[in-house]
Short mmCIF file of C-alpha atoms in Angstrom, two decimals:
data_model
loop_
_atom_site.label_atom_id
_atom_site.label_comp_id
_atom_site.label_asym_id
_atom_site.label_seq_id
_atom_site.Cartn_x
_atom_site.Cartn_y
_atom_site.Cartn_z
CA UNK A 1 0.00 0.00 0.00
CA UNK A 2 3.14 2.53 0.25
CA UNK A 3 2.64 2.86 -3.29
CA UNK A 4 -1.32 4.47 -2.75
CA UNK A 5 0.16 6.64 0.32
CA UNK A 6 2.80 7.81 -2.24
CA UNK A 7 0.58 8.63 -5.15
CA UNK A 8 -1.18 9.96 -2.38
CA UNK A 9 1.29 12.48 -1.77
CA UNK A 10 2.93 12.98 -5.16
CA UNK A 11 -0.88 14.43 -6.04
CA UNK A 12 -0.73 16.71 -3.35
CA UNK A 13 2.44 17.94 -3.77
CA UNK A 14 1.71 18.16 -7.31
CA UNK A 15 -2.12 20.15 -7.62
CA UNK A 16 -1.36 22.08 -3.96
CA UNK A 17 2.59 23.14 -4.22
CA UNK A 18 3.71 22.59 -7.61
CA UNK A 19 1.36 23.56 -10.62
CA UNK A 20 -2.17 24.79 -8.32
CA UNK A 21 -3.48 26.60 -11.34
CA UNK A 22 -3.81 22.88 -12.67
CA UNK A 23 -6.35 21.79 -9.89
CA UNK A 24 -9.76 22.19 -11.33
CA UNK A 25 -8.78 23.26 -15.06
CA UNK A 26 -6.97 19.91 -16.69
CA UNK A 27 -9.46 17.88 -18.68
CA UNK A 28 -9.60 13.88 -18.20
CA UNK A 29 -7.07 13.54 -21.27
CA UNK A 30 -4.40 15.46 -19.24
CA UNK A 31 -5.22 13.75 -15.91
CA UNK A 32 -5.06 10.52 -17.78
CA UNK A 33 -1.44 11.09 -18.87
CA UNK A 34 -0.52 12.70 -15.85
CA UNK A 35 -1.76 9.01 -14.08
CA UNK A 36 -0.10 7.00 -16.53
CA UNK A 37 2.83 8.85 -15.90
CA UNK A 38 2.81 8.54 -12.15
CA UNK A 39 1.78 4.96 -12.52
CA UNK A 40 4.99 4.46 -15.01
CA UNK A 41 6.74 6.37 -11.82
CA UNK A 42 5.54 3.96 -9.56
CA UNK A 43 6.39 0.67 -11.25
CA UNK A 44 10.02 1.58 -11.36
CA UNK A 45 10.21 2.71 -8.19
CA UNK A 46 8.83 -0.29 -6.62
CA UNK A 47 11.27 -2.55 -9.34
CA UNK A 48 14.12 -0.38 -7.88
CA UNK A 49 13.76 0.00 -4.41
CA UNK A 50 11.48 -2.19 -3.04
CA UNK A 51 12.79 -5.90 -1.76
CA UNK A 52 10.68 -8.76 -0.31
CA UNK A 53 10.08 -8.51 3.30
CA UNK A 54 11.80 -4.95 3.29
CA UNK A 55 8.72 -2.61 4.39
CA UNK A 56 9.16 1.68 4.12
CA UNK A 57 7.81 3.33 7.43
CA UNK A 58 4.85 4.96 5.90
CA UNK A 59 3.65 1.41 4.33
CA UNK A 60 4.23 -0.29 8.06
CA UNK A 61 2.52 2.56 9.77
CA UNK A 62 -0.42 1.93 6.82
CA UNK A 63 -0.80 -1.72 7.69
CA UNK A 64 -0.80 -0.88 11.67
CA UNK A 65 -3.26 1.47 10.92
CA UNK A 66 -5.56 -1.16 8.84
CA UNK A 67 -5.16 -3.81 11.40
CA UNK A 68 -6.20 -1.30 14.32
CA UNK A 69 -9.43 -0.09 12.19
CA UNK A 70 -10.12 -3.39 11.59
CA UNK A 71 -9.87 -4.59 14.85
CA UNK A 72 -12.18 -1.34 16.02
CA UNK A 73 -14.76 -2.43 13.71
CA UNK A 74 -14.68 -6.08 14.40
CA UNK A 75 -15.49 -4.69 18.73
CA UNK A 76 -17.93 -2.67 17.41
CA UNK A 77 -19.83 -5.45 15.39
CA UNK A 78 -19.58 -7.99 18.23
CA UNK A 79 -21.00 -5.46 20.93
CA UNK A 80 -23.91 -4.66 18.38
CA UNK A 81 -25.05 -8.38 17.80
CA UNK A 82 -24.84 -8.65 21.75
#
């Protein structure tokens, strides 16, 4: 999932830093490349960088996150059926 957090980011970065007088005005064909692009990003990134078992922060604190929403829902289901 670190690559969603950093697509995630790169967007941010991109529409609220970078280029702002983007945000709003780009039609889908632009947005399309600009996805494709960052998707292109992505793949290499993860071919270059990321190893088996080897986990970034950001993707750890993700999955901790997950398991404790998870794990809040599951409570909340059980004390509902009881």
């Amino acid at each position: 999932m670190g690559i969603y957090l950093w697509q995630s980011v790169a967007m941010v970065l991109l529409f609220r830093w970078f280029c702002p007088e983007w945000f709003g005005r780009l039609d889908r064909l632009a947005l399309t490349g600009i996805a494709a692009g960052f998707l292109a990003l992505q793949l290499l990134w993860v071919q270059l960088f990321y190893k088996k078992g080897q986990l970034w922060w950001f993707e750890r604190l993700y999955r901790r996150l997950s398991v404790a929403l998870e794990n809040k829902m599951a409570l909340a289901e059980t004390q509902r059926r009881s």
